[in-house]
PDB file of N, CA and C in Angstrom:
ATOM      1  N   MET A  13       0.844  -1.174   0.000  1.00  0.00           N
ATOM      2  CA  MET A  13       0.000   0.000   0.000  1.00  0.00           C
ATOM      3  C   MET A  13       0.894   1.244   0.000  1.00  0.00           C
ATOM      4  N   LYS A  14       0.570   2.183  -0.814  1.00  0.00           N
ATOM      5  CA  LYS A  14       1.334   3.416  -0.923  1.00  0.00           C
ATOM      6  C   LYS A  14       0.878   4.394   0.149  1.00  0.00           C
ATOM      7  N   THR A  15       1.862   4.957   0.852  1.00  0.00           N
ATOM      8  CA  THR A  15       1.565   5.948   1.872  1.00  0.00           C
ATOM      9  C   THR A  15       1.566   7.322   1.242  1.00  0.00           C
ATOM     10  N   LEU A  16       0.552   8.086   1.500  1.00  0.00           N
ATOM     11  CA  LEU A  16       0.483   9.444   0.972  1.00  0.00           C
ATOM     12  C   LEU A  16       0.985  10.415   2.031  1.00  0.00           C
ATOM     13  N   VAL A  17       1.796  11.340   1.597  1.00  0.00           N
ATOM     14  CA  VAL A  17       2.368  12.336   2.490  1.00  0.00           C
ATOM     15  C   VAL A  17       1.863  13.699   2.060  1.00  0.00           C
ATOM     16  N   ASP A  18       1.619  14.573   3.013  1.00  0.00           N
ATOM     17  CA  ASP A  18       1.235  15.946   2.708  1.00  0.00           C
ATOM     18  C   ASP A  18       2.454  16.662   2.137  1.00  0.00           C
ATOM     19  N   PHE A  19       2.527  16.722   0.811  1.00  0.00           N
ATOM     20  CA  PHE A  19       3.687  17.272   0.117  1.00  0.00           C
ATOM     21  C   PHE A  19       3.924  18.728   0.516  1.00  0.00           C
ATOM     22  N   ASP A  20       2.876  19.507   0.628  1.00  0.00           N
ATOM     23  CA  ASP A  20       3.025  20.910   1.048  1.00  0.00           C
ATOM     24  C   ASP A  20       3.635  20.989   2.441  1.00  0.00           C
ATOM     25  N   GLY A  21       3.208  20.105   3.327  1.00  0.00           N
ATOM     26  CA  GLY A  21       3.754  20.081   4.680  1.00  0.00           C
ATOM     27  C   GLY A  21       5.237  19.745   4.688  1.00  0.00           C
ATOM     28  N   VAL A  22       5.622  18.791   3.869  1.00  0.00           N
ATOM     29  CA  VAL A  22       7.041  18.417   3.776  1.00  0.00           C
ATOM     30  C   VAL A  22       7.862  19.595   3.265  1.00  0.00           C
ATOM     31  N   LEU A  23       7.365  20.287   2.256  1.00  0.00           N
ATOM     32  CA  LEU A  23       8.089  21.444   1.718  1.00  0.00           C
ATOM     33  C   LEU A  23       8.253  22.527   2.779  1.00  0.00           C
ATOM     34  N   ARG A  24       7.207  22.753   3.578  1.00  0.00           N
ATOM     35  CA  ARG A  24       7.292  23.760   4.641  1.00  0.00           C
ATOM     36  C   ARG A  24       8.331  23.371   5.683  1.00  0.00           C
ATOM     37  N   ILE A  25       8.305  22.118   6.106  1.00  0.00           N
ATOM     38  CA  ILE A  25       9.258  21.637   7.107  1.00  0.00           C
ATOM     39  C   ILE A  25      10.688  21.744   6.582  1.00  0.00           C
ATOM     40  N   ALA A  26      10.870  21.377   5.323  1.00  0.00           N
ATOM     41  CA  ALA A  26      12.208  21.425   4.724  1.00  0.00           C
ATOM     42  C   ALA A  26      12.600  22.834   4.298  1.00  0.00           C
ATOM     43  N   GLN A  27      11.686  23.762   4.439  1.00  0.00           N
ATOM     44  CA  GLN A  27      11.892  25.149   4.025  1.00  0.00           C
ATOM     45  C   GLN A  27      12.309  25.236   2.555  1.00  0.00           C
ATOM     46  N   LEU A  28      11.563  24.508   1.747  1.00  0.00           N
ATOM     47  CA  LEU A  28      11.804  24.510   0.309  1.00  0.00           C
ATOM     48  C   LEU A  28      10.643  25.166  -0.405  1.00  0.00           C
ATOM     49  N   GLU A  29      10.966  25.860  -1.461  1.00  0.00           N
ATOM     50  CA  GLU A  29       9.934  26.405  -2.341  1.00  0.00           C
ATOM     51  C   GLU A  29      10.188  25.861  -3.731  1.00  0.00           C
ATOM     52  N   LEU A  30       9.150  25.410  -4.358  1.00  0.00           N
ATOM     53  CA  LEU A  30       9.252  24.904  -5.720  1.00  0.00           C
ATOM     54  C   LEU A  30       8.383  25.752  -6.626  1.00  0.00           C
ATOM     55  N   PRO A  31       8.882  26.061  -7.812  1.00  0.00           N
ATOM     56  CA  PRO A  31       8.011  26.711  -8.788  1.00  0.00           C
ATOM     57  C   PRO A  31       6.821  25.806  -9.091  1.00  0.00           C
ATOM     58  N   ALA A  32       5.717  26.395  -9.444  1.00  0.00           N
ATOM     59  CA  ALA A  32       4.487  25.637  -9.689  1.00  0.00           C
ATOM     60  C   ALA A  32       4.691  24.528 -10.714  1.00  0.00           C
ATOM     61  N   ASP A  33       5.474  24.788 -11.763  1.00  0.00           N
ATOM     62  CA  ASP A  33       5.712  23.767 -12.789  1.00  0.00           C
ATOM     63  C   ASP A  33       6.447  22.559 -12.213  1.00  0.00           C
ATOM     64  N   ASP A  34       7.472  22.814 -11.370  1.00  0.00           N
ATOM     65  CA  ASP A  34       8.219  21.713 -10.757  1.00  0.00           C
ATOM     66  C   ASP A  34       7.330  20.929  -9.799  1.00  0.00           C
ATOM     67  N   TYR A  35       6.529  21.622  -9.052  1.00  0.00           N
ATOM     68  CA  TYR A  35       5.614  20.998  -8.094  1.00  0.00           C
ATOM     69  C   TYR A  35       4.678  20.035  -8.830  1.00  0.00           C
ATOM     70  N   ALA A  36       4.079  20.519  -9.893  1.00  0.00           N
ATOM     71  CA  ALA A  36       3.149  19.691 -10.671  1.00  0.00           C
ATOM     72  C   ALA A  36       3.874  18.498 -11.302  1.00  0.00           C
ATOM     73  N   MET A  37       5.080  18.720 -11.804  1.00  0.00           N
ATOM     74  CA  MET A  37       5.851  17.652 -12.438  1.00  0.00           C
ATOM     75  C   MET A  37       6.172  16.552 -11.431  1.00  0.00           C
ATOM     76  N   ILE A  38       6.561  16.925 -10.211  1.00  0.00           N
ATOM     77  CA  ILE A  38       6.894  15.941  -9.184  1.00  0.00           C
ATOM     78  C   ILE A  38       5.657  15.122  -8.811  1.00  0.00           C
ATOM     79  N   LEU A  39       4.525  15.775  -8.686  1.00  0.00           N
ATOM     80  CA  LEU A  39       3.287  15.046  -8.380  1.00  0.00           C
ATOM     81  C   LEU A  39       2.909  14.108  -9.520  1.00  0.00           C
ATOM     82  N   ASP A  40       3.076  14.564 -10.769  1.00  0.00           N
ATOM     83  CA  ASP A  40       2.781  13.704 -11.921  1.00  0.00           C
ATOM     84  C   ASP A  40       3.731  12.508 -11.975  1.00  0.00           C
ATOM     85  N   ALA A  41       5.011  12.742 -11.672  1.00  0.00           N
ATOM     86  CA  ALA A  41       5.987  11.646 -11.660  1.00  0.00           C
ATOM     87  C   ALA A  41       5.612  10.631 -10.586  1.00  0.00           C
ATOM     88  N   ASP A  42       5.253  11.124  -9.427  1.00  0.00           N
ATOM     89  CA  ASP A  42       4.860  10.247  -8.325  1.00  0.00           C
ATOM     90  C   ASP A  42       3.623   9.430  -8.685  1.00  0.00           C
ATOM     91  N   ALA A  43       2.764   9.995  -9.520  1.00  0.00           N
ATOM     92  CA  ALA A  43       1.555   9.298  -9.946  1.00  0.00           C
ATOM     93  C   ALA A  43       1.844   8.288 -11.069  1.00  0.00           C
ATOM     94  N   GLY A  44       3.086   8.280 -11.583  1.00  0.00           N
ATOM     95  CA  GLY A  44       3.457   7.291 -12.586  1.00  0.00           C
ATOM     96  C   GLY A  44       3.379   7.748 -14.027  1.00  0.00           C
ATOM     97  N   ALA A  45       3.310   9.059 -14.266  1.00  0.00           N
ATOM     98  CA  ALA A  45       3.287   9.563 -15.643  1.00  0.00           C
ATOM     99  C   ALA A  45       4.707   9.483 -16.217  1.00  0.00           C
ATOM    100  N   PRO A  46       4.935   8.653 -17.240  1.00  0.00           N
ATOM    101  CA  PRO A  46       6.287   8.408 -17.741  1.00  0.00           C
ATOM    102  C   PRO A  46       7.070   9.668 -18.162  1.00  0.00           C
ATOM    103  N   GLU A  47       6.438  10.582 -18.871  1.00  0.00           N
ATOM    104  CA  GLU A  47       7.144  11.802 -19.282  1.00  0.00           C
ATOM    105  C   GLU A  47       7.564  12.624 -18.064  1.00  0.00           C
ATOM    106  N   ALA A  48       6.704  12.675 -17.057  1.00  0.00           N
ATOM    107  CA  ALA A  48       7.034  13.397 -15.826  1.00  0.00           C
ATOM    108  C   ALA A  48       8.133  12.672 -15.055  1.00  0.00           C
ATOM    109  N   GLU A  49       8.133  11.344 -15.091  1.00  0.00           N
ATOM    110  CA  GLU A  49       9.208  10.587 -14.448  1.00  0.00           C
ATOM    111  C   GLU A  49      10.547  10.939 -15.078  1.00  0.00           C
ATOM    112  N   CYS A  50      10.568  11.048 -16.401  1.00  0.00           N
ATOM    113  CA  CYS A  50      11.788  11.446 -17.102  1.00  0.00           C
ATOM    114  C   CYS A  50      12.196  12.858 -16.697  1.00  0.00           C
ATOM    115  N   GLU A  51      11.254  13.765 -16.727  1.00  0.00           N
ATOM    116  CA  GLU A  51      11.536  15.153 -16.371  1.00  0.00           C
ATOM    117  C   GLU A  51      12.040  15.255 -14.931  1.00  0.00           C
ATOM    118  N   PHE A  52      11.443  14.502 -14.030  1.00  0.00           N
ATOM    119  CA  PHE A  52      11.882  14.506 -12.634  1.00  0.00           C
ATOM    120  C   PHE A  52      13.293  13.935 -12.518  1.00  0.00           C
ATOM    121  N   GLY A  53      13.567  12.871 -13.262  1.00  0.00           N
ATOM    122  CA  GLY A  53      14.917  12.303 -13.279  1.00  0.00           C
ATOM    123  C   GLY A  53      15.945  13.331 -13.735  1.00  0.00           C
ATOM    124  N   LEU A  54      15.614  14.095 -14.763  1.00  0.00           N
ATOM    125  CA  LEU A  54      16.534  15.133 -15.257  1.00  0.00           C
ATOM    126  C   LEU A  54      16.670  16.263 -14.241  1.00  0.00           C
ATOM    127  N   TRP A  55      15.581  16.590 -13.552  1.00  0.00           N
ATOM    128  CA  TRP A  55      15.621  17.604 -12.502  1.00  0.00           C
ATOM    129  C   TRP A  55      16.555  17.159 -11.380  1.00  0.00           C
ATOM    130  N   LEU A  56      16.435  15.878 -10.993  1.00  0.00           N
ATOM    131  CA  LEU A  56      17.317  15.342  -9.956  1.00  0.00           C
ATOM    132  C   LEU A  56      18.769  15.361 -10.416  1.00  0.00           C
ATOM    133  N   LEU A  57      18.995  15.038 -11.671  1.00  0.00           N
ATOM    134  CA  LEU A  57      20.341  15.055 -12.232  1.00  0.00           C
ATOM    135  C   LEU A  57      20.931  16.462 -12.158  1.00  0.00           C
ATOM    136  N   GLU A  58      20.139  17.449 -12.526  1.00  0.00           N
ATOM    137  CA  GLU A  58      20.584  18.847 -12.460  1.00  0.00           C
ATOM    138  C   GLU A  58      20.911  19.272 -11.037  1.00  0.00           C
ATOM    139  N   ASN A  59      20.269  18.638 -10.073  1.00  0.00           N
ATOM    140  CA  ASN A  59      20.443  19.006  -8.671  1.00  0.00           C
ATOM    141  C   ASN A  59      21.385  18.064  -7.917  1.00  0.00           C
ATOM    142  N   GLY A  60      22.239  17.363  -8.669  1.00  0.00           N
ATOM    143  CA  GLY A  60      23.289  16.571  -8.064  1.00  0.00           C
ATOM    144  C   GLY A  60      22.873  15.264  -7.422  1.00  0.00           C
ATOM    145  N   ARG A  61      21.716  14.761  -7.755  1.00  0.00           N
ATOM    146  CA  ARG A  61      21.221  13.502  -7.177  1.00  0.00           C
ATOM    147  C   ARG A  61      21.224  12.408  -8.252  1.00  0.00           C
ATOM    148  N   GLU A  62      22.429  12.095  -8.760  1.00  0.00           N
ATOM    149  CA  GLU A  62      22.576  11.198  -9.899  1.00  0.00           C
ATOM    150  C   GLU A  62      21.976   9.810  -9.676  1.00  0.00           C
ATOM    151  N   THR A  63      22.255   9.208  -8.523  1.00  0.00           N
ATOM    152  CA  THR A  63      21.766   7.848  -8.274  1.00  0.00           C
ATOM    153  C   THR A  63      20.241   7.805  -8.262  1.00  0.00           C
ATOM    154  N   LEU A  64      19.634   8.752  -7.611  1.00  0.00           N
ATOM    155  CA  LEU A  64      18.172   8.821  -7.579  1.00  0.00           C
ATOM    156  C   LEU A  64      17.625   9.152  -8.969  1.00  0.00           C
ATOM    157  N   ALA A  65      18.322   9.998  -9.700  1.00  0.00           N
ATOM    158  CA  ALA A  65      17.904  10.348 -11.066  1.00  0.00           C
ATOM    159  C   ALA A  65      17.829   9.106 -11.942  1.00  0.00           C
ATOM    160  N   VAL A  66      18.820   8.232 -11.812  1.00  0.00           N
ATOM    161  CA  VAL A  66      18.846   7.013 -12.620  1.00  0.00           C
ATOM    162  C   VAL A  66      17.593   6.175 -12.363  1.00  0.00           C
ATOM    163  N   GLU A  67      17.171   6.075 -11.109  1.00  0.00           N
ATOM    164  CA  GLU A  67      15.973   5.292 -10.790  1.00  0.00           C
ATOM    165  C   GLU A  67      14.748   5.826 -11.531  1.00  0.00           C
ATOM    166  N   TRP A  68      14.571   7.146 -11.546  1.00  0.00           N
ATOM    167  CA  TRP A  68      13.408   7.741 -12.213  1.00  0.00           C
ATOM    168  C   TRP A  68      13.538   7.649 -13.727  1.00  0.00           C
ATOM    169  N   LEU A  69      14.743   7.807 -14.242  1.00  0.00           N
ATOM    170  CA  LEU A  69      14.944   7.668 -15.691  1.00  0.00           C
ATOM    171  C   LEU A  69      14.683   6.230 -16.126  1.00  0.00           C
ATOM    172  N   GLN A  70      15.067   5.254 -15.293  1.00  0.00           N
ATOM    173  CA  GLN A  70      14.786   3.858 -15.633  1.00  0.00           C
ATOM    174  C   GLN A  70      13.285   3.593 -15.688  1.00  0.00           C
ATOM    175  N   ARG A  71      12.540   4.155 -14.760  1.00  0.00           N
ATOM    176  CA  ARG A  71      11.079   3.995 -14.787  1.00  0.00           C
ATOM    177  C   ARG A  71      10.522   4.520 -16.110  1.00  0.00           C
ATOM    178  N   ALA A  72      10.959   5.717 -16.476  1.00  0.00           N
ATOM    179  CA  ALA A  72      10.473   6.336 -17.715  1.00  0.00           C
ATOM    180  C   ALA A  72      10.920   5.543 -18.941  1.00  0.00           C
ATOM    181  N   ALA A  73      12.167   5.094 -18.937  1.00  0.00           N
ATOM    182  CA  ALA A  73      12.689   4.336 -20.076  1.00  0.00           C
ATOM    183  C   ALA A  73      11.923   3.033 -20.260  1.00  0.00           C
ATOM    184  N   HIS A  74      11.643   2.345 -19.168  1.00  0.00           N
ATOM    185  CA  HIS A  74      10.889   1.088 -19.263  1.00  0.00           C
ATOM    186  C   HIS A  74       9.453   1.325 -19.726  1.00  0.00           C
ATOM    187  N   ALA A  75       8.979   2.561 -19.584  1.00  0.00           N
ATOM    188  CA  ALA A  75       7.636   2.913 -20.070  1.00  0.00           C
ATOM    189  C   ALA A  75       7.682   3.418 -21.514  1.00  0.00           C
ATOM    190  N   GLY A  76       8.883   3.435 -22.129  1.00  0.00           N
ATOM    191  CA  GLY A  76       8.991   3.790 -23.542  1.00  0.00           C
ATOM    192  C   GLY A  76       9.388   5.224 -23.843  1.00  0.00           C
ATOM    193  N   VAL A  77       9.888   5.979 -22.861  1.00  0.00           N
ATOM    194  CA  VAL A  77      10.286   7.374 -23.099  1.00  0.00           C
ATOM    195  C   VAL A  77      11.706   7.386 -23.667  1.00  0.00           C
ATOM    196  N   ALA A  78      11.819   7.730 -24.949  1.00  0.00           N
ATOM    197  CA  ALA A  78      13.103   7.684 -25.651  1.00  0.00           C
ATOM    198  C   ALA A  78      14.138   8.618 -25.037  1.00  0.00           C
ATOM    199  N   ASP A  79      13.729   9.790 -24.577  1.00  0.00           N
ATOM    200  CA  ASP A  79      14.674  10.731 -23.976  1.00  0.00           C
ATOM    201  C   ASP A  79      15.316  10.116 -22.730  1.00  0.00           C
ATOM    202  N   ALA A  80      14.534   9.413 -21.935  1.00  0.00           N
ATOM    203  CA  ALA A  80      15.063   8.742 -20.740  1.00  0.00           C
ATOM    204  C   ALA A  80      16.059   7.656 -21.140  1.00  0.00           C
ATOM    205  N   MET A  81      15.758   6.937 -22.206  1.00  0.00           N
ATOM    206  CA  MET A  81      16.662   5.893 -22.685  1.00  0.00           C
ATOM    207  C   MET A  81      18.002   6.482 -23.099  1.00  0.00           C
ATOM    208  N   GLN A  82      17.957   7.589 -23.833  1.00  0.00           N
ATOM    209  CA  GLN A  82      19.192   8.213 -24.299  1.00  0.00           C
ATOM    210  C   GLN A  82      20.013   8.722 -23.124  1.00  0.00           C
ATOM    211  N   TRP A  83      19.356   9.331 -22.145  1.00  0.00           N
ATOM    212  CA  TRP A  83      20.063   9.817 -20.963  1.00  0.00           C
ATOM    213  C   TRP A  83      20.669   8.666 -20.177  1.00  0.00           C
ATOM    214  N   LEU A  84      19.957   7.549 -20.053  1.00  0.00           N
ATOM    215  CA  LEU A  84      20.524   6.389 -19.364  1.00  0.00           C
ATOM    216  C   LEU A  84      21.768   5.891 -20.085  1.00  0.00           C
ATOM    217  N   GLY A  85      21.728   5.886 -21.407  1.00  0.00           N
ATOM    218  CA  GLY A  85      22.910   5.502 -22.170  1.00  0.00           C
ATOM    219  C   GLY A  85      24.090   6.392 -21.843  1.00  0.00           C
ATOM    220  N   LYS A  86      23.836   7.684 -21.776  1.00  0.00           N
ATOM    221  CA  LYS A  86      24.890   8.643 -21.446  1.00  0.00           C
ATOM    222  C   LYS A  86      25.421   8.414 -20.032  1.00  0.00           C
ATOM    223  N   LEU A  87      24.520   8.187 -19.079  1.00  0.00           N
ATOM    224  CA  LEU A  87      24.932   8.002 -17.686  1.00  0.00           C
ATOM    225  C   LEU A  87      25.726   6.705 -17.505  1.00  0.00           C
ATOM    226  N   TYR A  88      25.295   5.632 -18.164  1.00  0.00           N
ATOM    227  CA  TYR A  88      26.056   4.385 -18.089  1.00  0.00           C
ATOM    228  C   TYR A  88      27.426   4.544 -18.750  1.00  0.00           C
ATOM    229  N   ALA A  89      27.498   5.282 -19.829  1.00  0.00           N
ATOM    230  CA  ALA A  89      28.780   5.497 -20.497  1.00  0.00           C
ATOM    231  C   ALA A  89      29.746   6.286 -19.615  1.00  0.00           C
ATOM    232  N   ARG A  90      29.226   7.246 -18.885  1.00  0.00           N
ATOM    233  CA  ARG A  90      30.052   8.091 -18.019  1.00  0.00           C
ATOM    234  C   ARG A  90      30.276   7.507 -16.625  1.00  0.00           C
ATOM    235  N   GLY A  91      29.404   6.580 -16.231  1.00  0.00           N
ATOM    236  CA  GLY A  91      29.468   6.065 -14.870  1.00  0.00           C
ATOM    237  C   GLY A  91      28.927   7.065 -13.860  1.00  0.00           C
ATOM    238  N   GLU A  92      27.911   7.824 -14.259  1.00  0.00           N
ATOM    239  CA  GLU A  92      27.267   8.799 -13.365  1.00  0.00           C
ATOM    240  C   GLU A  92      26.006   8.206 -12.769  1.00  0.00           C
ATOM    241  N   GLY A  93      25.981   8.052 -11.446  1.00  0.00           N
ATOM    242  CA  GLY A  93      24.806   7.519 -10.768  1.00  0.00           C
ATOM    243  C   GLY A  93      24.687   6.011 -10.845  1.00  0.00           C
ATOM    244  N   VAL A  94      25.520   5.402 -11.676  1.00  0.00           N
ATOM    245  CA  VAL A  94      25.578   3.953 -11.856  1.00  0.00           C
ATOM    246  C   VAL A  94      27.033   3.577 -12.118  1.00  0.00           C
ATOM    247  N   GLU A  95      27.304   2.297 -11.971  1.00  0.00           N
ATOM    248  CA  GLU A  95      28.640   1.827 -12.343  1.00  0.00           C
ATOM    249  C   GLU A  95      28.771   1.916 -13.864  1.00  0.00           C
ATOM    250  N   GLN A  96      29.905   2.382 -14.321  1.00  0.00           N
ATOM    251  CA  GLN A  96      30.125   2.508 -15.764  1.00  0.00           C
ATOM    252  C   GLN A  96      29.968   1.143 -16.418  1.00  0.00           C
ATOM    253  N   ASP A  97      29.193   1.115 -17.513  1.00  0.00           N
ATOM    254  CA  ASP A  97      28.893  -0.147 -18.186  1.00  0.00           C
ATOM    255  C   ASP A  97      28.630   0.161 -19.663  1.00  0.00           C
ATOM    256  N   GLU A  98      29.635  -0.099 -20.481  1.00  0.00           N
ATOM    257  CA  GLU A  98      29.523   0.204 -21.917  1.00  0.00           C
ATOM    258  C   GLU A  98      28.421  -0.597 -22.597  1.00  0.00           C
ATOM    259  N   ALA A  99      28.226  -1.845 -22.165  1.00  0.00           N
ATOM    260  CA  ALA A  99      27.177  -2.671 -22.772  1.00  0.00           C
ATOM    261  C   ALA A  99      25.799  -2.074 -22.492  1.00  0.00           C
ATOM    262  N   GLN A 100      25.560  -1.650 -21.242  1.00  0.00           N
ATOM    263  CA  GLN A 100      24.283  -1.007 -20.899  1.00  0.00           C
ATOM    264  C   GLN A 100      24.129   0.315 -21.643  1.00  0.00           C
ATOM    265  N   ALA A 101      25.212   1.071 -21.728  1.00  0.00           N
ATOM    266  CA  ALA A 101      25.164   2.355 -22.437  1.00  0.00           C
ATOM    267  C   ALA A 101      24.745   2.132 -23.884  1.00  0.00           C
ATOM    268  N   THR A 102      25.375   1.175 -24.518  1.00  0.00           N
ATOM    269  CA  THR A 102      25.060   0.873 -25.926  1.00  0.00           C
ATOM    270  C   THR A 102      23.623   0.408 -26.085  1.00  0.00           C
ATOM    271  N   GLU A 103      23.183  -0.460 -25.192  1.00  0.00           N
ATOM    272  CA  GLU A 103      21.813  -0.985 -25.287  1.00  0.00           C
ATOM    273  C   GLU A 103      20.774   0.126 -25.145  1.00  0.00           C
ATOM    274  N   TRP A 104      20.964   1.011 -24.160  1.00  0.00           N
ATOM    275  CA  TRP A 104      19.996   2.091 -23.973  1.00  0.00           C
ATOM    276  C   TRP A 104      20.000   3.061 -25.158  1.00  0.00           C
ATOM    277  N   ILE A 105      21.170   3.344 -25.691  1.00  0.00           N
ATOM    278  CA  ILE A 105      21.234   4.258 -26.842  1.00  0.00           C
ATOM    279  C   ILE A 105      20.569   3.616 -28.063  1.00  0.00           C
ATOM    280  N   LYS A 106      20.799   2.329 -28.262  1.00  0.00           N
ATOM    281  CA  LYS A 106      20.145   1.633 -29.378  1.00  0.00           C
ATOM    282  C   LYS A 106      18.621   1.630 -29.208  1.00  0.00           C
ATOM    283  N   GLN A 107      18.155   1.413 -27.989  1.00  0.00           N
ATOM    284  CA  GLN A 107      16.707   1.431 -27.749  1.00  0.00           C
ATOM    285  C   GLN A 107      16.134   2.831 -28.001  1.00  0.00           C
ATOM    286  N   ALA A 108      16.857   3.856 -27.549  1.00  0.00           N
ATOM    287  CA  ALA A 108      16.394   5.232 -27.783  1.00  0.00           C
ATOM    288  C   ALA A 108      16.306   5.510 -29.281  1.00  0.00           C
ATOM    289  N   ALA A 109      17.307   5.069 -30.017  1.00  0.00           N
ATOM    290  CA  ALA A 109      17.312   5.263 -31.474  1.00  0.00           C
ATOM    291  C   ALA A 109      16.120   4.547 -32.112  1.00  0.00           C
ATOM    292  N   ALA A 110      15.848   3.341 -31.662  1.00  0.00           N
ATOM    293  CA  ALA A 110      14.718   2.573 -32.200  1.00  0.00           C
ATOM    294  C   ALA A 110      13.388   3.245 -31.897  1.00  0.00           C
ATOM    295  N   HIS A 111      13.351   4.042 -30.828  1.00  0.00           N
ATOM    296  CA  HIS A 111      12.140   4.788 -30.465  1.00  0.00           C
ATOM    297  C   HIS A 111      12.119   6.181 -31.096  1.00  0.00           C
ATOM    298  N   GLY A 112      13.049   6.439 -32.014  1.00  0.00           N
ATOM    299  CA  GLY A 112      13.013   7.688 -32.777  1.00  0.00           C
ATOM    300  C   GLY A 112      13.765   8.860 -32.181  1.00  0.00           C
ATOM    301  N   HIS A 113      14.590   8.653 -31.173  1.00  0.00           N
ATOM    302  CA  HIS A 113      15.332   9.761 -30.560  1.00  0.00           C
ATOM    303  C   HIS A 113      16.431  10.203 -31.525  1.00  0.00           C
ATOM    304  N   PRO A 114      16.395  11.467 -32.006  1.00  0.00           N
ATOM    305  CA  PRO A 114      17.335  11.908 -33.045  1.00  0.00           C
ATOM    306  C   PRO A 114      18.807  11.888 -32.616  1.00  0.00           C
ATOM    307  N   ILE A 115      19.117  12.245 -31.392  1.00  0.00           N
ATOM    308  CA  ILE A 115      20.515  12.222 -30.940  1.00  0.00           C
ATOM    309  C   ILE A 115      21.004  10.779 -30.887  1.00  0.00           C
ATOM    310  N   ALA A 116      20.188   9.904 -30.346  1.00  0.00           N
ATOM    311  CA  ALA A 116      20.563   8.491 -30.268  1.00  0.00           C
ATOM    312  C   ALA A 116      20.722   7.896 -31.669  1.00  0.00           C
ATOM    313  N   GLN A 117      19.879   8.291 -32.603  1.00  0.00           N
ATOM    314  CA  GLN A 117      20.005   7.788 -33.974  1.00  0.00           C
ATOM    315  C   GLN A 117      21.335   8.218 -34.595  1.00  0.00           C
ATOM    316  N   ARG A 118      21.741   9.457 -34.326  1.00  0.00           N
ATOM    317  CA  ARG A 118      23.053   9.915 -34.827  1.00  0.00           C
ATOM    318  C   ARG A 118      24.184   9.137 -34.146  1.00  0.00           C
ATOM    319  N   GLN A 119      24.056   8.913 -32.847  1.00  0.00           N
ATOM    320  CA  GLN A 119      25.082   8.179 -32.121  1.00  0.00           C
ATOM    321  C   GLN A 119      25.223   6.760 -32.686  1.00  0.00           C
ATOM    322  N   VAL A 120      24.102   6.101 -32.933  1.00  0.00           N
ATOM    323  CA  VAL A 120      24.123   4.752 -33.480  1.00  0.00           C
ATOM    324  C   VAL A 120      24.784   4.739 -34.854  1.00  0.00           C
ATOM    325  N   ALA A 121      24.442   5.720 -35.679  1.00  0.00           N
ATOM    326  CA  ALA A 121      25.028   5.806 -37.012  1.00  0.00           C
ATOM    327  C   ALA A 121      26.534   6.069 -36.955  1.00  0.00           C
ATOM    328  N   GLU A 122      26.928   7.028 -36.110  1.00  0.00           N
ATOM    329  CA  GLU A 122      28.338   7.398 -36.018  1.00  0.00           C
ATOM    330  C   GLU A 122      29.190   6.286 -35.413  1.00  0.00           C
ATOM    331  N   LEU A 123      28.625   5.523 -34.484  1.00  0.00           N
ATOM    332  CA  LEU A 123      29.382   4.456 -33.832  1.00  0.00           C
ATOM    333  C   LEU A 123      29.249   3.128 -34.563  1.00  0.00           C
ATOM    334  N   GLY A 124      28.420   3.105 -35.586  1.00  0.00           N
ATOM    335  CA  GLY A 124      28.230   1.876 -36.342  1.00  0.00           C
ATOM    336  C   GLY A 124      27.565   0.765 -35.558  1.00  0.00           C
ATOM    337  N   LEU A 125      26.637   1.159 -34.685  1.00  0.00           N
ATOM    338  CA  LEU A 125      25.934   0.171 -33.869  1.00  0.00           C
ATOM    339  C   LEU A 125      24.797  -0.403 -34.690  1.00  0.00           C
TER     340      LEU A 125
END
């Protein structure tokens, strides 16, 4: 069973303020919206929470979000938030390319994957 927390209360206690767009995105990600999960993962990445970002990007990638797949490929290649793994990096980039991600398609073409 999922426990619901008063998100506004947590923000007050932590003395955090979020822009309305970020607030809505986090709630959508928590509700399981794949695009929001990807966006939240990227937000976490921007805020130095690489390991947690990978978890949210994986959720989005498994739901078919090509941008999340491409980012996972990049993170596995760099070893950011995960142990560096060229095989995983290649697999995620290939999947992103297959889902129409233009950067991943160029990467696949340039690397001859």
